[in-house]
Short mmCIF file of C-alpha atoms in Angstrom, two decimals:
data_model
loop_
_atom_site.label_atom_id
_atom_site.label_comp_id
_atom_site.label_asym_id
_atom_site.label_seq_id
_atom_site.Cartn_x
_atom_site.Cartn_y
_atom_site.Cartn_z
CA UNK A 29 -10.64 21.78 -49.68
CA UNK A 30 -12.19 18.81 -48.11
CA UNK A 31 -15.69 20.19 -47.57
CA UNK A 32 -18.73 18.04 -46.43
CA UNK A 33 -19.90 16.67 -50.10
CA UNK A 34 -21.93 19.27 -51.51
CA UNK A 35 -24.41 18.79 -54.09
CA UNK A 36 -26.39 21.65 -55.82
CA UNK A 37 -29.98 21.62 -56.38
CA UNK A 38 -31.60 19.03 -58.45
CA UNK A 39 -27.69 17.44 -59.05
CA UNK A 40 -28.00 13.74 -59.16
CA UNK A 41 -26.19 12.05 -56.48
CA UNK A 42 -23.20 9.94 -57.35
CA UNK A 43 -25.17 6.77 -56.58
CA UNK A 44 -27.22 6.54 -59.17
CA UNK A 45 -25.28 7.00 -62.09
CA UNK A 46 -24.69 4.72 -64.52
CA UNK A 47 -22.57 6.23 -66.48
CA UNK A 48 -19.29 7.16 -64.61
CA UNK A 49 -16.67 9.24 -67.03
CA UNK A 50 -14.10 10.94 -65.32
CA UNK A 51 -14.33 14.69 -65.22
CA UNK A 52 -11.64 15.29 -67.07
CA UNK A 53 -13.34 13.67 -70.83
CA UNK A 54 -16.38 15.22 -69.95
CA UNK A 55 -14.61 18.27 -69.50
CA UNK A 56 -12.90 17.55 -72.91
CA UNK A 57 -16.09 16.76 -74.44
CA UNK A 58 -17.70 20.03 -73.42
CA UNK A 59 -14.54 21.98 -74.45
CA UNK A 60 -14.43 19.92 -78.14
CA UNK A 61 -17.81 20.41 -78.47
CA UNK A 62 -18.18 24.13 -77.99
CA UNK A 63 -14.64 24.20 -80.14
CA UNK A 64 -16.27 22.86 -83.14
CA UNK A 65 -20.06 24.02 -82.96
CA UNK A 66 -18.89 27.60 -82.01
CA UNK A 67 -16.94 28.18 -84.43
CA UNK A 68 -17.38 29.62 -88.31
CA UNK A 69 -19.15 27.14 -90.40
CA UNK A 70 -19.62 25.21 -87.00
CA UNK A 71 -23.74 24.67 -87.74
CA UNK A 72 -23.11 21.57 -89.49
CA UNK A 73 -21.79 19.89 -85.82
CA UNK A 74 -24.95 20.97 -84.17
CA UNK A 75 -26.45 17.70 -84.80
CA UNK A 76 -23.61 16.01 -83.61
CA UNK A 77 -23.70 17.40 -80.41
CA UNK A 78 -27.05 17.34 -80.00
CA UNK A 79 -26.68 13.29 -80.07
CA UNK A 80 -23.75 13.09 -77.76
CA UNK A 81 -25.43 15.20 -75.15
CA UNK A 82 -29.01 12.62 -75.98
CA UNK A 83 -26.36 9.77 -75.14
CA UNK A 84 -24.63 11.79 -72.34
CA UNK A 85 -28.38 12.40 -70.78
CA UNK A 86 -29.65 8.63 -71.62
CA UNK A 87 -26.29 7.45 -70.06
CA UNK A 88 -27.27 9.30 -66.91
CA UNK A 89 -30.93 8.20 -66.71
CA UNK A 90 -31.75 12.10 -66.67
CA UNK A 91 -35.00 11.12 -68.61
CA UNK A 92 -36.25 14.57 -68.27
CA UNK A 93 -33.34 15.60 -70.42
CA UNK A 94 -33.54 13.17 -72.86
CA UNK A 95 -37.08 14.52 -73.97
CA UNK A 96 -36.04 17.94 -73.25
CA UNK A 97 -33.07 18.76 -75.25
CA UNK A 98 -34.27 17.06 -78.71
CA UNK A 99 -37.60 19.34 -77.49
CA UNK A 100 -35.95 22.40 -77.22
CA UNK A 101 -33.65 22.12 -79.63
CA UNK A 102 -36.69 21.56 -82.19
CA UNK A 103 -38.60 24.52 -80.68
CA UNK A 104 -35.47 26.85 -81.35
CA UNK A 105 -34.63 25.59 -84.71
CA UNK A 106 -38.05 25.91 -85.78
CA UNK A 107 -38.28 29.73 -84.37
CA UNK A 108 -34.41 30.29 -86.22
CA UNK A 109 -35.45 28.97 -89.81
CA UNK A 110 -39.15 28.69 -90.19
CA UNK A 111 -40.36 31.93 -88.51
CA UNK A 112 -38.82 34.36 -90.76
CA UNK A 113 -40.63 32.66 -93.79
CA UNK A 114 -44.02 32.71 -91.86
CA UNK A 115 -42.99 36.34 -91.13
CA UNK A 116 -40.71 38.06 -93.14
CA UNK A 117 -40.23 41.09 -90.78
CA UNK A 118 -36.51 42.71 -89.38
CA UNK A 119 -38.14 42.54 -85.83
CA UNK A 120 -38.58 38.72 -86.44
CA UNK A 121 -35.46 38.39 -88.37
CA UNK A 122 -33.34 40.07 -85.29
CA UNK A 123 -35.20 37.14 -82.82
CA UNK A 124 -34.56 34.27 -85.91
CA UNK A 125 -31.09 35.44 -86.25
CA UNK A 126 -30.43 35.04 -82.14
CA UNK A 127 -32.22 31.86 -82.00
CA UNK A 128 -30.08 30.82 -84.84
CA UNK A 129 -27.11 31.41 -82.36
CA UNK A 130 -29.15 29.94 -79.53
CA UNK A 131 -29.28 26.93 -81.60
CA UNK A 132 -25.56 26.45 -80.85
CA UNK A 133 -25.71 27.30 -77.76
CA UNK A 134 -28.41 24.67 -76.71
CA UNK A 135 -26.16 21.90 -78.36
CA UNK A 136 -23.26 22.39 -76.43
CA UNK A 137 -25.20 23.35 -73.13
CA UNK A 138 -26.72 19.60 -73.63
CA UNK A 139 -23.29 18.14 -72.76
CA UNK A 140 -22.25 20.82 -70.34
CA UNK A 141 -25.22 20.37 -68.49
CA UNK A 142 -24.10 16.42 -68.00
CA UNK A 143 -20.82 18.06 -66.79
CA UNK A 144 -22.42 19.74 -64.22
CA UNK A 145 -25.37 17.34 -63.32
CA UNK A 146 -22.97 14.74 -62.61
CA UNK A 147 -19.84 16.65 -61.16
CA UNK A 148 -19.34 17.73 -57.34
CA UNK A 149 -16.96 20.60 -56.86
CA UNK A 150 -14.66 18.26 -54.97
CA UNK A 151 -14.19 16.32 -58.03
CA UNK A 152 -14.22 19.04 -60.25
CA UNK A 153 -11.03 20.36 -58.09
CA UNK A 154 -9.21 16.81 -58.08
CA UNK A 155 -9.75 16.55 -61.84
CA UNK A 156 -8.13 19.80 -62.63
CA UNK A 157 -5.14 19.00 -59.92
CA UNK A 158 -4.88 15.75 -61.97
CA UNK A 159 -4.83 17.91 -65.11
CA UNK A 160 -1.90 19.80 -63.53
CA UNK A 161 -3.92 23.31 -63.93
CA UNK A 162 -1.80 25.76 -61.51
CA UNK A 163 -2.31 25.67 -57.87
CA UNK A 164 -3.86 29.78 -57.88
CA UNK A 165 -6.56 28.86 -60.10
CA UNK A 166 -7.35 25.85 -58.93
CA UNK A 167 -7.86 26.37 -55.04
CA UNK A 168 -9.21 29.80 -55.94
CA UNK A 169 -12.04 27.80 -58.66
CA UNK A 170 -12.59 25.21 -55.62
CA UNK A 171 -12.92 28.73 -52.97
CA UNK A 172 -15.26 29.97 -56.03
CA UNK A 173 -17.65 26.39 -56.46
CA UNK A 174 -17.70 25.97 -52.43
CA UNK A 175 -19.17 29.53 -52.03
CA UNK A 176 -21.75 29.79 -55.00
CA UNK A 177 -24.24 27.87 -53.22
CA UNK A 178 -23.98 29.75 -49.91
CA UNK A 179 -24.13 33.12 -52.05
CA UNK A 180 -27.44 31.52 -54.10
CA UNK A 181 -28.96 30.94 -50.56
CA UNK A 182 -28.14 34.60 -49.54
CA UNK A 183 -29.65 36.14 -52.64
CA UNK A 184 -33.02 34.33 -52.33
CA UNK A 185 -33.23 35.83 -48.58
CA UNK A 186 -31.95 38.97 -49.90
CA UNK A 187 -34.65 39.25 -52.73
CA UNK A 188 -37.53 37.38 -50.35
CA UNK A 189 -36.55 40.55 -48.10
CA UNK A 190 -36.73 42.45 -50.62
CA UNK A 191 -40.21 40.94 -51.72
CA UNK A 192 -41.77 41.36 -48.65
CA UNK A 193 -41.47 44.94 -48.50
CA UNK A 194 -42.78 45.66 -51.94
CA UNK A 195 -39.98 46.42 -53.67
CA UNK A 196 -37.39 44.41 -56.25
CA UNK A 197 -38.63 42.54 -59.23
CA UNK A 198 -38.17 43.73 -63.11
CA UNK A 199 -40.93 46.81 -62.25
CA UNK A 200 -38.88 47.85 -59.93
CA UNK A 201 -35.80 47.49 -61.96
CA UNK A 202 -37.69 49.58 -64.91
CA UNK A 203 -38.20 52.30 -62.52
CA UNK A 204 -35.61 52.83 -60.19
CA UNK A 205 -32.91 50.75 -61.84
CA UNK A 206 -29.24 52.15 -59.74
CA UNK A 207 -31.73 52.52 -56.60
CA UNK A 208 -32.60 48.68 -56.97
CA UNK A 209 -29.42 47.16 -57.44
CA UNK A 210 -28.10 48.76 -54.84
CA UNK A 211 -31.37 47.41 -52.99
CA UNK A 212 -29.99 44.03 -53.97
CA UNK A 213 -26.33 44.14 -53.95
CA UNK A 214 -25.36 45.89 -50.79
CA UNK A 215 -27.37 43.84 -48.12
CA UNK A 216 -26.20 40.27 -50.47
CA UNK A 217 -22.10 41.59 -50.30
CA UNK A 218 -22.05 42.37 -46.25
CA UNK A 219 -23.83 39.34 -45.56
CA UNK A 220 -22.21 37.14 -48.23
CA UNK A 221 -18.55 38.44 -46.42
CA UNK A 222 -19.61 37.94 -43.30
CA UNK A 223 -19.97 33.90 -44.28
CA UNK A 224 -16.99 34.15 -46.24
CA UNK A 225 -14.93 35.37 -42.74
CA UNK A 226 -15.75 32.15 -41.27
CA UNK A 227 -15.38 29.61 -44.46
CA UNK A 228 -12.42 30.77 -44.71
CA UNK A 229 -11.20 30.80 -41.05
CA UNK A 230 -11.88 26.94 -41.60
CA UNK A 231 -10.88 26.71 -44.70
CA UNK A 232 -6.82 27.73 -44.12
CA UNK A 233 -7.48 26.20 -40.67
CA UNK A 234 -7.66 22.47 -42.99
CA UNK A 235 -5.00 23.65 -44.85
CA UNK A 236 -6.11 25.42 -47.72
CA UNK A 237 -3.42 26.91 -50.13
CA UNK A 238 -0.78 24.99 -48.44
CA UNK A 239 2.04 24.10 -50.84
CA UNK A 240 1.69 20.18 -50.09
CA UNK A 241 -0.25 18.23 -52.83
CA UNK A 242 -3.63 17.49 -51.02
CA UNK A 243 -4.74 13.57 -51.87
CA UNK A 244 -8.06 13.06 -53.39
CA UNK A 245 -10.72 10.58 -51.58
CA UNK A 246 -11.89 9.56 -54.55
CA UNK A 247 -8.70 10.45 -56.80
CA UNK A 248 -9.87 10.62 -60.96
CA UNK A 249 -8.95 7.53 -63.05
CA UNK A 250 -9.22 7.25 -66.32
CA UNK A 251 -11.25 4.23 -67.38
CA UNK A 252 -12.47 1.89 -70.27
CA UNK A 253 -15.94 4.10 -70.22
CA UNK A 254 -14.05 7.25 -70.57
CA UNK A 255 -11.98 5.60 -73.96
CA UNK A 256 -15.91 4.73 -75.14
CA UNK A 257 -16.98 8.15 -74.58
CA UNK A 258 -14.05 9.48 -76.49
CA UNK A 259 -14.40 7.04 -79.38
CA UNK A 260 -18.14 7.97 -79.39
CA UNK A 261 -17.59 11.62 -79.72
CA UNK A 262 -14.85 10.75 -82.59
CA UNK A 263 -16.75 8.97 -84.72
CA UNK A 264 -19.73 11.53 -84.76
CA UNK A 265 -17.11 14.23 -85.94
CA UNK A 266 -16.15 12.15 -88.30
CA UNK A 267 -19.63 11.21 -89.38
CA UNK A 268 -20.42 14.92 -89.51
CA UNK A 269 -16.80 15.85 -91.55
CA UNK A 270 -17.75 12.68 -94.12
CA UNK A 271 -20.77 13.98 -94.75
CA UNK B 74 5.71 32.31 -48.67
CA UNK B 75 8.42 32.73 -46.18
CA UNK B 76 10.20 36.02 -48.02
CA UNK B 77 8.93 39.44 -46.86
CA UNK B 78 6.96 40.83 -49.98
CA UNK B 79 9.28 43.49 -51.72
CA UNK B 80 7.92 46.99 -51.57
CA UNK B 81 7.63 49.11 -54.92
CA UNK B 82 6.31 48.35 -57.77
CA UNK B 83 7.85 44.88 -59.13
CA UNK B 84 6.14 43.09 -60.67
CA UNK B 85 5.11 40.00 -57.40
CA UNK B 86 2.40 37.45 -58.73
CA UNK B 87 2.79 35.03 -55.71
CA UNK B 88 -1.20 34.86 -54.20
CA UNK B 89 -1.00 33.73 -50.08
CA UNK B 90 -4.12 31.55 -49.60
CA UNK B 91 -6.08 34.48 -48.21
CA UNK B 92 -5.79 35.77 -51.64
CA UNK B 93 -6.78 33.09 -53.15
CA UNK B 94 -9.63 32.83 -51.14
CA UNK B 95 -10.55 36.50 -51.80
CA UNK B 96 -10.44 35.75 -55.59
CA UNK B 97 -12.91 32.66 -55.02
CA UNK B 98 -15.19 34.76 -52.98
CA UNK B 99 -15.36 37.86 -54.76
CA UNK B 100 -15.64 35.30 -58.15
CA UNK B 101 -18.77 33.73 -56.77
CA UNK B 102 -20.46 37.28 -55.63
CA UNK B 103 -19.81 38.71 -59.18
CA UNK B 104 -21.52 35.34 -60.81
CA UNK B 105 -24.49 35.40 -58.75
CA UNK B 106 -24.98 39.69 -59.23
CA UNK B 107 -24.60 39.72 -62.80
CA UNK B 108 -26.32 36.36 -63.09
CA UNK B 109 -29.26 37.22 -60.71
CA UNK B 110 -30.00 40.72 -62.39
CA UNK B 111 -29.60 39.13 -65.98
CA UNK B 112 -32.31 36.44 -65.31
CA UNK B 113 -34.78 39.61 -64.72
CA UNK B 114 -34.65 39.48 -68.24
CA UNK B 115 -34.96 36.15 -69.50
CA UNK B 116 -38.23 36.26 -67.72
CA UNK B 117 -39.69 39.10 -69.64
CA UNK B 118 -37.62 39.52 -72.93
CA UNK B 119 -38.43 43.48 -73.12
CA UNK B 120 -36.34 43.98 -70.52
CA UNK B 121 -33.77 41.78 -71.55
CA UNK B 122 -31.86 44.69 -73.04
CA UNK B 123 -32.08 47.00 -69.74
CA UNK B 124 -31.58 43.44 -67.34
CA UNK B 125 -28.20 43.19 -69.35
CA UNK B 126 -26.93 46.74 -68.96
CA UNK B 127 -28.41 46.73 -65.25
CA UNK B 128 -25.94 43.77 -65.05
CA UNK B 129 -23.48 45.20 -66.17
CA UNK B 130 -23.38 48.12 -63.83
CA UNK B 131 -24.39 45.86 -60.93
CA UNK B 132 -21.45 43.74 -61.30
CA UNK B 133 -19.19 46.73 -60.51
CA UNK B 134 -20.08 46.67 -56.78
CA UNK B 135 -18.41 43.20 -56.11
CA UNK B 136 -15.17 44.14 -58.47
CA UNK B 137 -14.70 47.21 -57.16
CA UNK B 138 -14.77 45.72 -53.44
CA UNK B 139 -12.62 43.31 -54.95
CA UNK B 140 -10.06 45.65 -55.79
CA UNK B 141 -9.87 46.54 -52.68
CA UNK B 142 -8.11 43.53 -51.85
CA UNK B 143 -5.90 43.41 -54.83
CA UNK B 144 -2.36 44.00 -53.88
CA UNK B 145 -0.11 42.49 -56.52
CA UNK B 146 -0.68 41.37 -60.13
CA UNK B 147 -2.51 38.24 -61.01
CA UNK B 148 -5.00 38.18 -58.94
CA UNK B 149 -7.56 39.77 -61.51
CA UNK B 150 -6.40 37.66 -64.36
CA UNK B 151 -7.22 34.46 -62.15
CA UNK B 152 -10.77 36.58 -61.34
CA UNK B 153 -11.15 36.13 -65.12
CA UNK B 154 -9.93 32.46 -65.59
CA UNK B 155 -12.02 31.41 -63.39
CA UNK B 156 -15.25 33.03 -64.06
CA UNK B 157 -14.86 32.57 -67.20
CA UNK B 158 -13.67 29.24 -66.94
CA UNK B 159 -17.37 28.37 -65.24
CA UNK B 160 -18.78 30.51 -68.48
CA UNK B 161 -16.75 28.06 -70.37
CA UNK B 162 -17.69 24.82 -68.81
CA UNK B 163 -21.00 25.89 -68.83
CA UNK B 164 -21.15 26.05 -72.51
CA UNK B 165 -20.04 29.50 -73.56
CA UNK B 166 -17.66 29.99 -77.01
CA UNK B 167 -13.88 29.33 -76.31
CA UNK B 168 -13.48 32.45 -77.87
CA UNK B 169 -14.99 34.42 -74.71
CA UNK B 170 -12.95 33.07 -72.45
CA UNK B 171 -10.29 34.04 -74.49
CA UNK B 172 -11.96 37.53 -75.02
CA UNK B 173 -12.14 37.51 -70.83
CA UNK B 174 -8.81 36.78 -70.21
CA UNK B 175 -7.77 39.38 -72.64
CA UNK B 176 -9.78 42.10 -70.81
CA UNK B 177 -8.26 40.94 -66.80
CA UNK B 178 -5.22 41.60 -68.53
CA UNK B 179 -5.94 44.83 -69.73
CA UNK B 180 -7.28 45.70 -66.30
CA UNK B 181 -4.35 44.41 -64.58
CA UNK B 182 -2.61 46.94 -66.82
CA UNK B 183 -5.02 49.91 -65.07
CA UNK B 184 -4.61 49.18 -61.83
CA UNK B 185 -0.95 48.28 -61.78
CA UNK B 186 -0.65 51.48 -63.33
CA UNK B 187 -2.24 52.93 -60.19
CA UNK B 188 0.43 51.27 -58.08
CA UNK B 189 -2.79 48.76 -56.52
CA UNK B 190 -3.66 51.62 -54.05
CA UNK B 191 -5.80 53.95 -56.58
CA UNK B 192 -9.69 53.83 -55.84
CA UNK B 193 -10.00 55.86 -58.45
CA UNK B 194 -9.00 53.89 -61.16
CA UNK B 195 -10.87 51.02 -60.56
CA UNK B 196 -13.45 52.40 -62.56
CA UNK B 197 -11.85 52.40 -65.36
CA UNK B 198 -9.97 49.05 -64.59
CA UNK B 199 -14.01 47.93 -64.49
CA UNK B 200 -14.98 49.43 -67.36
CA UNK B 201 -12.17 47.40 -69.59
CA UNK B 202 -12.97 44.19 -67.36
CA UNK B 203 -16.76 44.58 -68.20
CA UNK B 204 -15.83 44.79 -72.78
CA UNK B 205 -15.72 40.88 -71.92
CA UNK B 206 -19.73 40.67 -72.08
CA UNK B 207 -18.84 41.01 -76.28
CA UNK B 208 -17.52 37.59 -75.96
CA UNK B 209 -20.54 35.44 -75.61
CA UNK B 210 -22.09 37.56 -78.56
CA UNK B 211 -19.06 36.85 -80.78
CA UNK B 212 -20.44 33.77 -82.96
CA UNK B 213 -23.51 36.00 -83.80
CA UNK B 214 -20.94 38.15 -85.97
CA UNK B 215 -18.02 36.05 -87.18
CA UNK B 216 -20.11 32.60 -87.86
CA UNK B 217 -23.24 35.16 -89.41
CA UNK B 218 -22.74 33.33 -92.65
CA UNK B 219 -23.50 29.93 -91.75
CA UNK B 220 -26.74 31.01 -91.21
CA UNK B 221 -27.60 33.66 -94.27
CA UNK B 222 -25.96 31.02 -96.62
CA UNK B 223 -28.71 28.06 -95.11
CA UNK B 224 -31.59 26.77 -97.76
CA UNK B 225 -34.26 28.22 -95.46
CA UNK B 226 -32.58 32.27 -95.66
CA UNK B 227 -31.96 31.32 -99.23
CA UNK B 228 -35.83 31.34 -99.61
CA UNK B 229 -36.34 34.79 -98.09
CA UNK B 230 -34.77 36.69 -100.77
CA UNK B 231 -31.29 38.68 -101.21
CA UNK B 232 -33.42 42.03 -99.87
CA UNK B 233 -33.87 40.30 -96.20
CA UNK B 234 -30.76 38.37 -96.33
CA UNK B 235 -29.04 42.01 -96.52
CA UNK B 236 -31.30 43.80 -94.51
CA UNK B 237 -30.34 41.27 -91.82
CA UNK B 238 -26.49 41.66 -92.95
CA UNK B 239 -26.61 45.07 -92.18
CA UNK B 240 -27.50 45.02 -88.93
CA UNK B 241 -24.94 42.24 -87.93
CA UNK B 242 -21.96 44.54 -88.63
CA UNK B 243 -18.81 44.75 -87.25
CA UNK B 244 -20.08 48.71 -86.62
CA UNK B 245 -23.10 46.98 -84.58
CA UNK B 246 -20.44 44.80 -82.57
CA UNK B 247 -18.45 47.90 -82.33
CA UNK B 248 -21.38 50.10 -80.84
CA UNK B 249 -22.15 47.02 -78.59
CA UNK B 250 -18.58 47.03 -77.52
CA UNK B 251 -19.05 50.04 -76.63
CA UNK B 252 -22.05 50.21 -74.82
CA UNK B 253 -20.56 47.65 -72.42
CA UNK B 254 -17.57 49.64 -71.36
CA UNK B 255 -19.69 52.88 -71.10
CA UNK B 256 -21.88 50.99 -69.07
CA UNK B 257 -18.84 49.22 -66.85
CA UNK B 258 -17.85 52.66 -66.48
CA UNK B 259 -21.35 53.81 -64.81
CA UNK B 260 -21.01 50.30 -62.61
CA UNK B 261 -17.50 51.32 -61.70
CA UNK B 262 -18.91 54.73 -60.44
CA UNK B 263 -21.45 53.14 -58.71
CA UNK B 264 -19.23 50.60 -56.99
CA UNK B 265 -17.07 53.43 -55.63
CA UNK B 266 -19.77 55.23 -54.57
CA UNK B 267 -21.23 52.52 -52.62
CA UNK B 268 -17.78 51.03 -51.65
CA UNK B 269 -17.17 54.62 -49.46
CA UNK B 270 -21.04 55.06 -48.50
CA UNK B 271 -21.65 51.40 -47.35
CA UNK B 272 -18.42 48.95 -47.59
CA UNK B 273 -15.74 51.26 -45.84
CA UNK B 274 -18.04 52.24 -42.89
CA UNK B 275 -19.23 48.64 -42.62
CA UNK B 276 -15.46 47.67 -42.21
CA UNK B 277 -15.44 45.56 -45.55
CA UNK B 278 -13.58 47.57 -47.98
#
């Protein structure tokens, strides 16, 4: 789908990147990473990822990130294994134990989040064409990115809407809870479809779904960076395994 | 695409692009319900518990719609690739995308069973889509060790460390399990209900 280049909010513009990896590695990287840190015994790789998302972000020139992640990873850590001695209660230890988890979590997400800071749909799409991923799943993924946006935008009418007239928010959720997701969902679905009608219209219009092999503007190559990247990401495994 | 479809129930997994555009659409809607109603939570963590039930049940209005527009198999298990291929990219275990794939299947299973015309059993073809919200919970249970055999929980004491044991059991994943399909159920019920009240008179189902 050749939509008009579409950029969600706060993504960073092609133009200024430094770094350029093709999506592919950093989808491998994000798919390695949550491989080995989610997995039993995967703590130990926490700090490895947690260094190639820090090189990922400083790569980038996402400065915010690169104070943020080391940030909250410290704040999470600290709230997994120093809490529970400062308060030895099974109330705190349920919170540690999550954190501990969320600890993971906030490893990988510091790669994924280069993924999708630095990724449009459209080359998102081409990547996993490249990757030869089948044709249902990958014009119904590129249908899928296209319309999350225009859905976002609906639901922050919807719940403005909703605003206005006093109702919605968690209150309203405590009280009322079927009555207020209907509230939500109902109004967000018709409206939502009634976009989707005319996407689509446009969409098989350009040829959507058609069996031909659409070409790529900007078609993903594999470069010298992307080799780097990989290499990088293999010798902290290694580093980590060694250890 | 140029073969009239075959009537009866074999087995057809050929999507026409409207299809495929229905899967994208109705992909996106579920993402942004169960991820708008979720975030309720995050802001205030004591309703975190209720925001992720309330999720739950809210994402049965968009699958239900969905399955609507199901006609032939496949078209739920790409539904689950691909939202959980976003979960995936977006830094969720490999094992719940696994875990989601798994449960499309299942469903698949329901509503082929209903020959892809029962309304009715899209609730329960909801309530065994929704058992994939035990996926992103997994490593809590299976990597639990890690964590009770670091220096720091080595400090607390063998009393804590079991305490703590306890209540990551496979029972407590079970019950959790659990909870999510009772509440898919609920969100399948819903999603019917509101599929004939709203949807069908609106001209959408």
């Amino acid at each position: 789908m050749t939509a008009s280049p579409l950029t969600l909010p706060g993504q960073v513009t092609a133009a200024v990147r430094v770094l350029r990896l093709d999506p592919r590695t950093k989808v491998l990287l994000v798919l390695s990473a949550s491989a080995a840190v989610m997995a039993p015994g995967g703590e130990r790789f926490i700090p490895a990822a947690l260094v190639l998302g820090l090189l990922l972000a400083l790569g980038e020139g996402a400065w915010m990130r690169v104070a943020a992640l080391p940030l909250t990873a410290a704040v999470v850590a600290a709230v997994a294994y120093l809490l529970p001695m400062a308060a030895p209660h099974p109330a705190v230890g349920v919170i540690a134990t999550v954190a501990a988890y969320a600890l993971r979590f906030v490893a990988v997400a510091g790669i994924a989040l280069h993924l999708m800071r630095t990724t449009t749909p459209t080359q998102l799409t081409a990547a996993l064409r490249a990757a030869r991923v089948p044709r249902a799943i990958t014009v119904s993924a590129a249908v899928m990115l296209r319309f999350l946006p225009v859905i976002v935008t609906e639901a922050r009418a919807v719940h403005d809407a909703m605003r206005l007239r006093g109702i919605g928010g968690w209150g309203g959720l405590l009280r009322h809870p079927v009555l207020s997701i209907e509230r939500f969902t109902v109004p967000l679905i018709a409206s939502s479809l009634r976009v989707a009608e005319d996407l689509s219209a446009s969409a098989l219009l350009r040829g959507l779904g058609s069996a031909t092999r659409p070409t790529a503007l900007h078609p993903p190559r594999l470069g010298v960076t992307d080799l780097v990247a990989v290499l990088v990401a293999a010798a902290l495994i290694t580093v980590t395994v060694l250890w | 695409m140029t073969t009239a479809t075959p009537a009866g129930r074999r087995i057809d997994v050929r999507m026409s692009p409207k299809d495929l555009i229905n899967i994208g659409v109705f992909g996106a809607l579920y993402l942004v319900v169960v991820y708008a109603i979720s975030m309720l939570g995050f802001i205030n963590p004591p309703v975190m518990l209720v925001a992720l039930a309330a999720s739950i049940v809210a994402g049965g209005i968009p699958f239900t719609l969905f399955l609507t527009r199901v006609r032939h198999a496949g078209m739920v298990t790409v539904f689950g690739i691909i939202t959980g291929g976003l979960f995936l990219l977006t830094g969720h275990p490999p094992i719940s995308f696994a875990i989601t794939v798994a449960c499309a299947l299942l469903a698949e299973v329901v509503i082929w069973a209903g020959g892809y015309r029962s309304r009715r059993l899209s609730v329960p073809a909801y309530a065994v889509y929704s058992a994939w919200y035990v996926g992103p919970m997994m490593p809590l249970f299976y990597a639990r060790d890690d964590y009770f055999s670091s220096p720091s929980m080595q400090m607390m004491g063998t009393d804590y460390v079991n305490q703590m044991q306890a209540l990551l059991s496979p029972g407590m994943l079970l019950a959790f399990d659990v909870s999510t399909v009772v509440f898919g159920l609920l969100g399948g019920l819903l999603g019917l209900r509101l599929t004939r009240k709203h949807f069908a008179k609106a001209g959408l189902a």
